[in-house]
XYZ file of C-alpha atoms in Angstrom:
585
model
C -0.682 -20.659 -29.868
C -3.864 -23.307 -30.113
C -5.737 -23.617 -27.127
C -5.326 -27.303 -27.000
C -5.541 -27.683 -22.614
C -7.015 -26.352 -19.492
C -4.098 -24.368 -18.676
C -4.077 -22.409 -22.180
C -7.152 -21.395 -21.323
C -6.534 -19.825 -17.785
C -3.841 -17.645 -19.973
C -6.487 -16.401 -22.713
C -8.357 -15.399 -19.506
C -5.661 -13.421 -17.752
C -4.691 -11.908 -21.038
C -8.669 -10.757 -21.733
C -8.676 -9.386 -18.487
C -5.721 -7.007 -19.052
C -3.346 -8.591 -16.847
C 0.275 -8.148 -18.613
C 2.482 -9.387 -15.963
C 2.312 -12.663 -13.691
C 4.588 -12.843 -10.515
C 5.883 -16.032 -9.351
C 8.328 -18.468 -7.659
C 8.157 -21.388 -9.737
C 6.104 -24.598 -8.594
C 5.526 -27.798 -9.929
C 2.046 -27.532 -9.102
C 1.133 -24.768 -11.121
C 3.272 -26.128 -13.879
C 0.497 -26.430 -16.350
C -0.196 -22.453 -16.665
C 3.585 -21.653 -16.361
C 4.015 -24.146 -19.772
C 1.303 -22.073 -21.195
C 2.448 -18.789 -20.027
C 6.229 -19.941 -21.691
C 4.523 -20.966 -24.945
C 1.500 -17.897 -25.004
C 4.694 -15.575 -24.630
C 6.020 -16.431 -27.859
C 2.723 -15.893 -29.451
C 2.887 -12.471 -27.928
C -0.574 -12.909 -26.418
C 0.592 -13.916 -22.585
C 1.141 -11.614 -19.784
C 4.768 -11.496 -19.233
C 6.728 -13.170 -16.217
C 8.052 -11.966 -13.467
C 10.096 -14.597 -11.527
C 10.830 -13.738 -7.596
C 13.128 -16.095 -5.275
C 10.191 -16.000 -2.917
C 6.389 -16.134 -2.517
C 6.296 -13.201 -0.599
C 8.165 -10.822 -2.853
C 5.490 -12.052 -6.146
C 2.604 -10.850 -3.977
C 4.180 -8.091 -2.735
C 5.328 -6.438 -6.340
C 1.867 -7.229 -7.216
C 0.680 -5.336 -4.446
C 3.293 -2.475 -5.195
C 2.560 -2.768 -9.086
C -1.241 -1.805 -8.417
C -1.099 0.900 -6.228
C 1.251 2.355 -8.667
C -1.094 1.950 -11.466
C -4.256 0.931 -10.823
C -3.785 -2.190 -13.072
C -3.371 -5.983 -12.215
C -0.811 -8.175 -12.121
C -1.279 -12.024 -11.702
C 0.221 -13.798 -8.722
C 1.083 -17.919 -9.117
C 1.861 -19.532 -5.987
C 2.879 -22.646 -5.730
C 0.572 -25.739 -3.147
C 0.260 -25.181 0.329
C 3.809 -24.560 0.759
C 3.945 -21.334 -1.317
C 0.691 -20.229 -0.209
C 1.814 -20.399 3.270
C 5.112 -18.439 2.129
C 2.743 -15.543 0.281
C 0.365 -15.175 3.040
C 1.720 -12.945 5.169
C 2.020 -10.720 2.132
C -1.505 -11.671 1.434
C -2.594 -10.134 5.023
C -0.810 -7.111 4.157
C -2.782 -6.527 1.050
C -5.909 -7.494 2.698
C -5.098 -3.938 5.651
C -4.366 -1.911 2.600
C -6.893 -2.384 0.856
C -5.409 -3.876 -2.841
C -6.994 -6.109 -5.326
C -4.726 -9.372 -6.109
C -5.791 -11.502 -8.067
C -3.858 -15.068 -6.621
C -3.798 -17.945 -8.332
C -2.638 -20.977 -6.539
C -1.887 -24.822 -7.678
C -3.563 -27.963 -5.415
C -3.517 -31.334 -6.135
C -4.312 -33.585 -8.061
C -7.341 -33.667 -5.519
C -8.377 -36.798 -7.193
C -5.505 -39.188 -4.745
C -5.912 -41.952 -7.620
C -3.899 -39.256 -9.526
C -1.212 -38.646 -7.346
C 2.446 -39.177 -7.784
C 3.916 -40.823 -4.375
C 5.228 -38.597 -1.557
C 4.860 -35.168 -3.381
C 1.601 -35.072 -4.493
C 0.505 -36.072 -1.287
C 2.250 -33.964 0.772
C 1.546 -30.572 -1.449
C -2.025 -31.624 -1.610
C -4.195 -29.570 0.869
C -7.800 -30.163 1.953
C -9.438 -26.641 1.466
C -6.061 -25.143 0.676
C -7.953 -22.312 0.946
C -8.472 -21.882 4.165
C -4.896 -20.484 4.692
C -6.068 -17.322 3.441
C -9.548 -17.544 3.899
C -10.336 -15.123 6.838
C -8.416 -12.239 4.732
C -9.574 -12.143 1.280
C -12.366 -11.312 0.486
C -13.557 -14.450 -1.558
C -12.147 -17.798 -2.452
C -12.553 -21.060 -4.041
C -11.203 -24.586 -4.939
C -12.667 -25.401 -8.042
C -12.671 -29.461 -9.444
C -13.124 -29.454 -13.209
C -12.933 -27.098 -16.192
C -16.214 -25.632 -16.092
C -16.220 -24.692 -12.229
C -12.816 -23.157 -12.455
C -13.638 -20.842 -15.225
C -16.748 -19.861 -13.318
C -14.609 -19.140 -10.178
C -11.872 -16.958 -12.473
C -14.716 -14.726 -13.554
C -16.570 -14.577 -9.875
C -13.171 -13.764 -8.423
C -11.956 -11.247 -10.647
C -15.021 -9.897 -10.361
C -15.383 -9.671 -6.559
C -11.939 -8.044 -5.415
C -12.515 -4.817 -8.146
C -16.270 -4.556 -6.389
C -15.696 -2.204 -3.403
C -14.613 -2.488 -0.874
C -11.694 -4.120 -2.434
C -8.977 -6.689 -1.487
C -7.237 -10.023 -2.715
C -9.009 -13.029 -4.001
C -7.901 -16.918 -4.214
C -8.386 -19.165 -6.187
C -6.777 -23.055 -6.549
C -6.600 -24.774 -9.749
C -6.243 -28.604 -9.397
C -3.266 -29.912 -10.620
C -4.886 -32.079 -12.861
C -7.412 -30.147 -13.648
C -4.671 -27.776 -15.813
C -2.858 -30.292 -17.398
C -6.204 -32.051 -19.283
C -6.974 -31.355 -23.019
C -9.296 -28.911 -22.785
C -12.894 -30.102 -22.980
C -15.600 -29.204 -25.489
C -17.730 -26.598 -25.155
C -15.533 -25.260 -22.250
C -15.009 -21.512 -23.508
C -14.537 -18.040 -21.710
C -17.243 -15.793 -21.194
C -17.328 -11.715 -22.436
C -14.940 -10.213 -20.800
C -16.906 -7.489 -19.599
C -18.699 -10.815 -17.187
C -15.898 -9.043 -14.902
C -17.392 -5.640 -14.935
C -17.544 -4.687 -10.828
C -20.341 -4.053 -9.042
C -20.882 -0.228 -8.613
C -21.644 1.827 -5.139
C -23.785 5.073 -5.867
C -22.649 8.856 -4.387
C -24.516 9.585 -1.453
C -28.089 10.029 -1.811
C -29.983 13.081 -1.574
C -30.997 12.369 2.019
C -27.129 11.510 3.052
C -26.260 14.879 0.817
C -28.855 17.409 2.346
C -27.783 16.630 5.826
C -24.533 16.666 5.536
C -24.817 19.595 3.565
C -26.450 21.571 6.796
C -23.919 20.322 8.992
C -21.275 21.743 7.242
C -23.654 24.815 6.956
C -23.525 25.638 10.894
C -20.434 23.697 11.919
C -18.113 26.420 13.236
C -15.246 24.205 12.653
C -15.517 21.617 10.524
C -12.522 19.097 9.962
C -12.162 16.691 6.955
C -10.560 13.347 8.036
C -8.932 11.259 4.918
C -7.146 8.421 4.732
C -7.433 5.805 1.633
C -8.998 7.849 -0.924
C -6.279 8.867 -2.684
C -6.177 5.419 -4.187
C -8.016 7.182 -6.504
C -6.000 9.868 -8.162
C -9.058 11.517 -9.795
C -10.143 12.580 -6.469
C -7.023 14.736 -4.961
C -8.144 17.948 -7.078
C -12.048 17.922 -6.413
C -11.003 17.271 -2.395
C -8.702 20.252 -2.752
C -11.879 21.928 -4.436
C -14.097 21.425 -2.124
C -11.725 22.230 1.124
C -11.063 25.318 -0.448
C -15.089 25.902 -0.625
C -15.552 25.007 2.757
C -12.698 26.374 4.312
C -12.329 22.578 6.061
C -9.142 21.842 7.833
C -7.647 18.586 6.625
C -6.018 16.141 8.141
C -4.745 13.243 6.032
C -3.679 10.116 8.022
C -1.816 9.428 4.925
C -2.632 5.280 3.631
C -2.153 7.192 0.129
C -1.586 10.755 -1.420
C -5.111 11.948 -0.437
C -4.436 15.938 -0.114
C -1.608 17.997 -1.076
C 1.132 18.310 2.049
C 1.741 21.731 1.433
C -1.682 23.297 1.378
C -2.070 25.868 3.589
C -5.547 23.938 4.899
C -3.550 20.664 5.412
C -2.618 20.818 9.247
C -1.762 17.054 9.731
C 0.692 16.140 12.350
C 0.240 20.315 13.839
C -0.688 19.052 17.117
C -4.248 18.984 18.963
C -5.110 22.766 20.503
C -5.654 23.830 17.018
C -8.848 21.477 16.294
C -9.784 20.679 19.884
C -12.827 22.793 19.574
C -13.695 21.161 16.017
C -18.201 20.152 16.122
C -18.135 18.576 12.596
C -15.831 15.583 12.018
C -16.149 14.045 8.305
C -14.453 11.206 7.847
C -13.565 10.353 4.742
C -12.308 5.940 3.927
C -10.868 6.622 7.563
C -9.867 3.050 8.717
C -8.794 3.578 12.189
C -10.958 5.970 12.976
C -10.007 6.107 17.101
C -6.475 6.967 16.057
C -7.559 9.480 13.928
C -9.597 11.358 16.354
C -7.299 10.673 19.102
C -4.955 12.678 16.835
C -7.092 16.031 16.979
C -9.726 15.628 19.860
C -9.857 14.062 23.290
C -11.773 11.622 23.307
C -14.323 9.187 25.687
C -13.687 5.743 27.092
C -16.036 4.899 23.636
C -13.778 6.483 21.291
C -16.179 9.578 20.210
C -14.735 12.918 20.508
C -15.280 13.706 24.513
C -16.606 17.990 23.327
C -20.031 15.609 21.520
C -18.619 16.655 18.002
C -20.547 15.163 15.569
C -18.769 12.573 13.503
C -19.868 11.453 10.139
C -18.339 8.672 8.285
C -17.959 8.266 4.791
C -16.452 4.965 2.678
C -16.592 0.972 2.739
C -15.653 0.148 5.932
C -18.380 -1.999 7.036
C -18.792 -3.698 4.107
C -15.467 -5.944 4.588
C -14.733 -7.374 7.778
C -13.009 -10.300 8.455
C -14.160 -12.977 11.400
C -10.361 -13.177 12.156
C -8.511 -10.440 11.732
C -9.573 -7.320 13.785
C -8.255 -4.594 11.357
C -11.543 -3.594 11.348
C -10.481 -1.588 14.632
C -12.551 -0.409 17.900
C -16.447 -0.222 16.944
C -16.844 3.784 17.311
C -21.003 5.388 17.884
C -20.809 7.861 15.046
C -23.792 10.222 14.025
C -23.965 9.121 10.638
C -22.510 6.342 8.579
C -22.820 6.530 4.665
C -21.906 3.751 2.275
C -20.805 5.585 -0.989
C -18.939 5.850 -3.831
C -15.690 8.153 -2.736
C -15.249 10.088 -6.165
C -18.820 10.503 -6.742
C -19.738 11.786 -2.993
C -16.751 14.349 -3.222
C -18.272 15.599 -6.808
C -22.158 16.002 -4.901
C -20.780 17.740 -1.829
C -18.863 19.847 -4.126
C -21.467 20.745 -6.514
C -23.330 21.666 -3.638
C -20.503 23.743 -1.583
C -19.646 26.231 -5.493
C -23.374 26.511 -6.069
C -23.567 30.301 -6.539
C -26.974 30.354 -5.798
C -26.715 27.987 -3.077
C -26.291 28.526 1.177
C -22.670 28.462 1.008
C -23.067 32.031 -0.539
C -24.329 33.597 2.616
C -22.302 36.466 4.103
C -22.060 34.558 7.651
C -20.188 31.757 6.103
C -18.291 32.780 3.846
C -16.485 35.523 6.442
C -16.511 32.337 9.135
C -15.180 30.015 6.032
C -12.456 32.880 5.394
C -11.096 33.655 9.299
C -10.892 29.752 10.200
C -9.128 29.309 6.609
C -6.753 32.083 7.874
C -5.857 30.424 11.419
C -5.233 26.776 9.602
C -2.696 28.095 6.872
C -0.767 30.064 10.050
C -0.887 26.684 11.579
C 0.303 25.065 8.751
C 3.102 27.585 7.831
C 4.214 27.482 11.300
C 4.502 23.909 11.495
C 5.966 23.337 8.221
C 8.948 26.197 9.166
C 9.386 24.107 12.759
C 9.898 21.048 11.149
C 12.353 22.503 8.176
C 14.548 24.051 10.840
C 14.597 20.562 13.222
C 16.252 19.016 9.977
C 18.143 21.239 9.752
C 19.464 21.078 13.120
C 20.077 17.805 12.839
C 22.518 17.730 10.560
C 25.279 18.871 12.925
C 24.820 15.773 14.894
C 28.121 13.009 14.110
C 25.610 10.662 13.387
C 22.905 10.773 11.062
C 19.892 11.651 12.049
C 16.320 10.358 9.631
C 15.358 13.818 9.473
C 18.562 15.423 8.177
C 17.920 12.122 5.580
C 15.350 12.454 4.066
C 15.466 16.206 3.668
C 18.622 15.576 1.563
C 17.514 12.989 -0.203
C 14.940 15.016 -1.272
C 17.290 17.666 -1.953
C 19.257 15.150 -4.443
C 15.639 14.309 -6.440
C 13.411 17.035 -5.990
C 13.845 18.136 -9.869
C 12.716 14.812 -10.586
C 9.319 13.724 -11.158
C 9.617 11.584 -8.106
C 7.519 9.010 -6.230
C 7.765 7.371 -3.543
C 7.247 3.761 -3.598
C 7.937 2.545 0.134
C 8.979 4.483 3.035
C 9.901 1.975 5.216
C 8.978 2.334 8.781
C 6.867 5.064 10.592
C 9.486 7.132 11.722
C 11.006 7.538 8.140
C 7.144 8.134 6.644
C 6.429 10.320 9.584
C 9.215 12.811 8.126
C 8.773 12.313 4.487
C 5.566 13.723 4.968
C 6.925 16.468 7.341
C 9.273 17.455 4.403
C 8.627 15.856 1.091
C 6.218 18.109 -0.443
C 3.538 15.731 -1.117
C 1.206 16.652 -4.138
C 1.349 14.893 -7.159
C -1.420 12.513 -6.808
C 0.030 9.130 -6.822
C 3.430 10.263 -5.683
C 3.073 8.911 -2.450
C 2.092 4.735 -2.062
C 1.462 4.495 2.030
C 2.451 2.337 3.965
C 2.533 -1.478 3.716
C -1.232 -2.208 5.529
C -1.017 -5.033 8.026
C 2.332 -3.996 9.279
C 4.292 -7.374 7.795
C 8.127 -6.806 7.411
C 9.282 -7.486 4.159
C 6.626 -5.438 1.793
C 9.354 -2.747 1.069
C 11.866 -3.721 -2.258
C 9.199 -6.051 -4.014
C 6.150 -3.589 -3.601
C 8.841 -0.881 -5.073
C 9.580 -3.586 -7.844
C 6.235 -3.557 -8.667
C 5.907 0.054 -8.755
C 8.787 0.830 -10.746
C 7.679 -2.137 -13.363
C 4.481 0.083 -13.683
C 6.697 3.410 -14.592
C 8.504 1.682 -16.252
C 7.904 3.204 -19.707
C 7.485 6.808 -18.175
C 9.804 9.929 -16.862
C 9.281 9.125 -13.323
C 11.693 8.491 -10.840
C 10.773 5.582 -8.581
C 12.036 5.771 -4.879
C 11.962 3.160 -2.432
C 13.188 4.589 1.572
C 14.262 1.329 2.034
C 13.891 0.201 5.912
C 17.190 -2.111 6.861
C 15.110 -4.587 8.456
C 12.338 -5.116 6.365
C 14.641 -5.882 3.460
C 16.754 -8.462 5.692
C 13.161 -10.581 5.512
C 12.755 -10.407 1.406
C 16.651 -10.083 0.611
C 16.335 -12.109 -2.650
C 14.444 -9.574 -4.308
C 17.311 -7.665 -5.046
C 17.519 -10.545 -7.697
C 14.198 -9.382 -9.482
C 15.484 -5.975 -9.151
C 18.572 -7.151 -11.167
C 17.189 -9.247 -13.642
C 14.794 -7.378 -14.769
C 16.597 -4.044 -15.147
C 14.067 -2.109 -12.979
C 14.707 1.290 -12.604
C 14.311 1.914 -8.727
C 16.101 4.050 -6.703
C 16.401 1.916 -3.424
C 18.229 3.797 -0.286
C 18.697 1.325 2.292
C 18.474 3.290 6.256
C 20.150 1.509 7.398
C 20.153 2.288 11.526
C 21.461 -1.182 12.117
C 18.647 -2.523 14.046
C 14.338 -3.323 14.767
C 14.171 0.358 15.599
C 10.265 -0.649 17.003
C 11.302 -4.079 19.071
C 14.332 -1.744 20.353
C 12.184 1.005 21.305
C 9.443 -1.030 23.198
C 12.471 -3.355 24.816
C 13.478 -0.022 26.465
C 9.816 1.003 27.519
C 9.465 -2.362 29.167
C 13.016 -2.387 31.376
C 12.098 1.587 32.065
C 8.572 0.620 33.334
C 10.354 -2.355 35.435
C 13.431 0.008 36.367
C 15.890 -2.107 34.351
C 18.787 -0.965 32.844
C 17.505 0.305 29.406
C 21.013 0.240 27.734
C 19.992 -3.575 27.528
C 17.409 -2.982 24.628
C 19.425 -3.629 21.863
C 20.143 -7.073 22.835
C 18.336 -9.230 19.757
C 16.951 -6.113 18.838
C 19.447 -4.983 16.720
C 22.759 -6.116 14.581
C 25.571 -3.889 16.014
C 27.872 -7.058 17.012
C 26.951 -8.382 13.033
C 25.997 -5.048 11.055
C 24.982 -6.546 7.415
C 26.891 -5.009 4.319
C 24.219 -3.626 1.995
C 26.697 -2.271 -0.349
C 28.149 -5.692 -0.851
C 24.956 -7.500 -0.782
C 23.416 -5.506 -3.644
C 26.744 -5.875 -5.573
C 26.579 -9.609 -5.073
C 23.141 -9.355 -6.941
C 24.567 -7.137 -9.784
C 23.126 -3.930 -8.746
C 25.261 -0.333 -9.249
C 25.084 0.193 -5.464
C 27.572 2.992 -4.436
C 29.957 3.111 -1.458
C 28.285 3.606 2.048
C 27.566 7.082 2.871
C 28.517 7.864 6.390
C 28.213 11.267 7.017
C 25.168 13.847 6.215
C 27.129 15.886 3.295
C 27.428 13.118 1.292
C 23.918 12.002 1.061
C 22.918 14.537 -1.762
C 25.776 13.887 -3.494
C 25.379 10.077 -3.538
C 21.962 10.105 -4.245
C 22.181 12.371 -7.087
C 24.983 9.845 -8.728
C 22.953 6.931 -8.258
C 19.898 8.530 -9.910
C 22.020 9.541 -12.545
C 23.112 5.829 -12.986
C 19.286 4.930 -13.263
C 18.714 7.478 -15.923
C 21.517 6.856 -17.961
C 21.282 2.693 -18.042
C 17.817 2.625 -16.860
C 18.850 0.427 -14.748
C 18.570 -0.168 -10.295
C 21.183 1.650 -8.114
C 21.199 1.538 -4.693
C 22.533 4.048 -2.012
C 23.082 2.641 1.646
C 23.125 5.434 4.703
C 24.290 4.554 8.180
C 21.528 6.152 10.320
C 21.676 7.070 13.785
């Protein structure tokens, strides 16, 4: 295809960048790149399409599509009115943490351009100031030359830690002209991000003599996993250290079943801890509050130390306040994640080094011993309240998810979406977690409909590999995106979606009945608009309506396994979406 307008151009670009896959609803006012896109595509040199019924699904399979893979995929939203439909999604990428790179149309901001009524009324004076206060950088570019300058500065921006989404508007106009001369693209390594450094050698000798003399040290993780690479050397350097971990779980950060993984074990164990490292901890209260008491300040109330470690303070938004309660740590450090694990590491296997000494290496050995009894302990506890469970009439999320893991556990499995806390709370009871990037987390800013189009996005990034891509599908989040189930379709993605469906807002129903029981009301009331007893939705039927193998409802717990396995064998056979539906308790 010849380059012969604006819009062609903005293609080359998100080709050179390595973007093979643009999600969008379509929208007249980015109708310039989607004719280029159409037209590139035949050339075989455009990122393919991925159409969704909704603004909200595109950003959230992007969302889903990078934390699967690490790559990008474009997002094209439509003027004002679709950018208002994505951003909620937008805020959810912004909590977690993502890169997306959003592209949205505006315009023609020149009015003499504009047709009458819809032009005016999708036109938007800084249309970027729906988003502005979470991403990390926008723009609204007028003329070829700024725009390209803005692709570049974006694209550039959201991969420079810390990261999150970028916007940027292309004019209406501005697309559709002949492209100018002497307009041109620049190298694509202009897009190269910015770099942090490990710790320095100041940062790494003290923390290395804290870890020295703690007596019990506790390693505090939460978003590093987004990095796969760094899940072994963190095992590594536990192991050296003898460090109890406790992963608060935003991403596969450190194997579930390790013996020095006592997450969710309760808070005797490390109430005595003097060392706290945290590692890309983002709400750093609740994860103290999880393992120490703690002051009216939020430091642990025994005057552990607390060192943090990651890129928190480096993004915060004047807005929203996901930044969380301002915490008087010891020591903060700025650093690169992979490389500060390798230093401390290095440092912690030097044979010649401190860690050597007799002293610590029989106090490294008897804490090391107390954490894996912890751990086996609690893992056995939880295994047998499954268990139990499953005599119940009704079933329970526990007895769930340990058959459904049951059904897939010879698979190479991951787990796009889990839903809802109480279902992620005991997948990572029971699921053993250790593959890195078998686990995605959670959805980030706590917006209800993430679930089926950040699974999408996953499974379109495993697409052309062995694993099986499972999505614990919540029932109410995917009542707010149900369209998506016509991406699923149309695209032949092979996800494994298992709608829990407990037949109501599980969270709204929960506080409704905290709120009459503080008042002494009658808390048999807090279903009422909480949940869809009177009008239960069909799933089953839904899904079928969509053209998705979805298999009949499964009622009863010994027919979860058995369900689960057919659908999966549906998937591998047709490579092609099934979808399992389980009345919950």
């Amino acid at each position: 295809m010849t380059t012969t307008y604006f819009s062609d151009l903005v293609v080359e670009f998100l080709h050179q960048q390595g973007i093979d896959k643009v999600a969008f609803n379509p929208g007249a006012s980015f109708r310039g790149v989607h004719d280029s896109l159409v037209h590139a595509d035949n050339a075989g040199i455009a990122p393919g399409i991925v159409m969704t019924c909704h603004e909200e699904i595109a950003v959230a399979v992007a969302h889903g599509y990078h934390k699967a893979s690490g790559r990008h995929m474009g997002v094209l939203v439509h003027a004002n009115v679709g950018l208002l439909h994505a951003s909620m999604a937008v805020f959810n990428a912004w909590c977690d943490r993502v890169p997306l790179f959003v592209l949205g149309g505006n315009g023609p901001v020149d009015a003499g351009k504009r047709r009458p009524w819809i032009d005016w009324i999708h036109t938007s004076q800084n249309i970027e100031s729906v988003v502005k206060d979470y991403v990390k950088w926008c723009d609204q570019p007028v003329g070829q030359r700024a725009t390209v300058e803005s692709l570049y500065r974006a694209f550039k921006l959201m991969n420079t830690p810390m990261h999150a989404p970028v916007f940027v508007a292309l004019d209406f106009d501005v697309q559709e002209q002949p492209l100018e001369d002497g307009v041109r693209l620049l190298p694509a390594s202009a897009t190269e991000p910015a770099r942090l450094p490990a710790l320095s050698d100041e940062d790494l000798d003290d923390l290395t003599r804290r870890l020295l003399d703690a007596r019990l040290p506790v390693l505090v993780v939460d978003f590093s996993g987004r990095d796969p690479g760094t899940v072994a050397p963190l095992v590594a350097l536990a192991e050296a250290l003898g460090l109890a971990v406790v992963d608060r779980g935003n991403r596969m950060n450190f194997p579930t079943t390790h013996p020095l993984n006592v997450s969710h074990t309760g808070t005797d164990l490390l109430a005595e801890a003097d060392l706290v490292v945290a590692l890309e901890v983002q709400d750093l209260v609740g994860a103290l509050g999880a393992i120490l008491p703690l002051t009216d300040q939020g430091t642990p109330a025994n005057g552990a130390a607390l060192v943090t470690i990651g890129f928190n303070e480096l993004l915060t938004s004047k807005w929203a306040a996901d930044y969380q309660q301002f915490v008087p740590v010891t020591r903060a450090v700025a650093a690169d994640t992979a490389g500060t694990v390798a230093a401390l590491r290095a440092a912690a296997e030097d044979p010649d080094g401190p860690f050597t000494a007799p002293a610590f290496v029989e106090r490294r050995e008897e804490r090391a011993k107390v954490f894996a009894a912890r751990h086996a302990e609690a893992r056995a506890d939880w295994a047998r309240q499954a268990e139990e469970t499953k005599d119940r009439p009704r079933i329970h999320v526990a007895g769930a998810v340990d058959e459904i893991h049951r059904a897939v556990r010879d698979e190479e499995w991951i787990l796009t979406n889990t839903g809802s806390l109480t279902i992620d709370g005991w997948v990572k009871k029971l699921w053993p977690l250790e593959r890195p990037g078998s686990y995605l987390g959670l959805n980030g800013g706590g917006g209800l409909g993430y679930g089926l189009g950040a699974s999408i996005g996953a499974a379109l990034a495993h697409r052309d590999d062995p694993a099986l891509c499972v999505d614990l599908q919540a029932d109410g989040d995917l009542l707010y995106t149900p369209s998506a189930l016509w991406t699923l379709a149309a695209y032949d993605v092979p996800l494994l979606v298992v709608v829990m469906n407990n037949r109501l807002y599980l969270n709204s129903t929960q506080h409704a009945a905290r709120i009459a029981g503080q008042r002494d009301r009658d808390i048999d009331r807090a279903h009422i608009a909480t949940s869809f007893y009177d009008h239960p939705v069909d799933f089953v039927t839904m899904a079928r309506s969509y053209g998705i193998h979805a298999l009949p409802r499964v009622e009863h717990i010994d027919a979860v396994a058995p369900a689960v396995r057919e659908a999966v064998a549906h998937i591998k056979e047709h490579g092609k979406p099934a979808l399992v539906e389980i009345l919950m308790e």
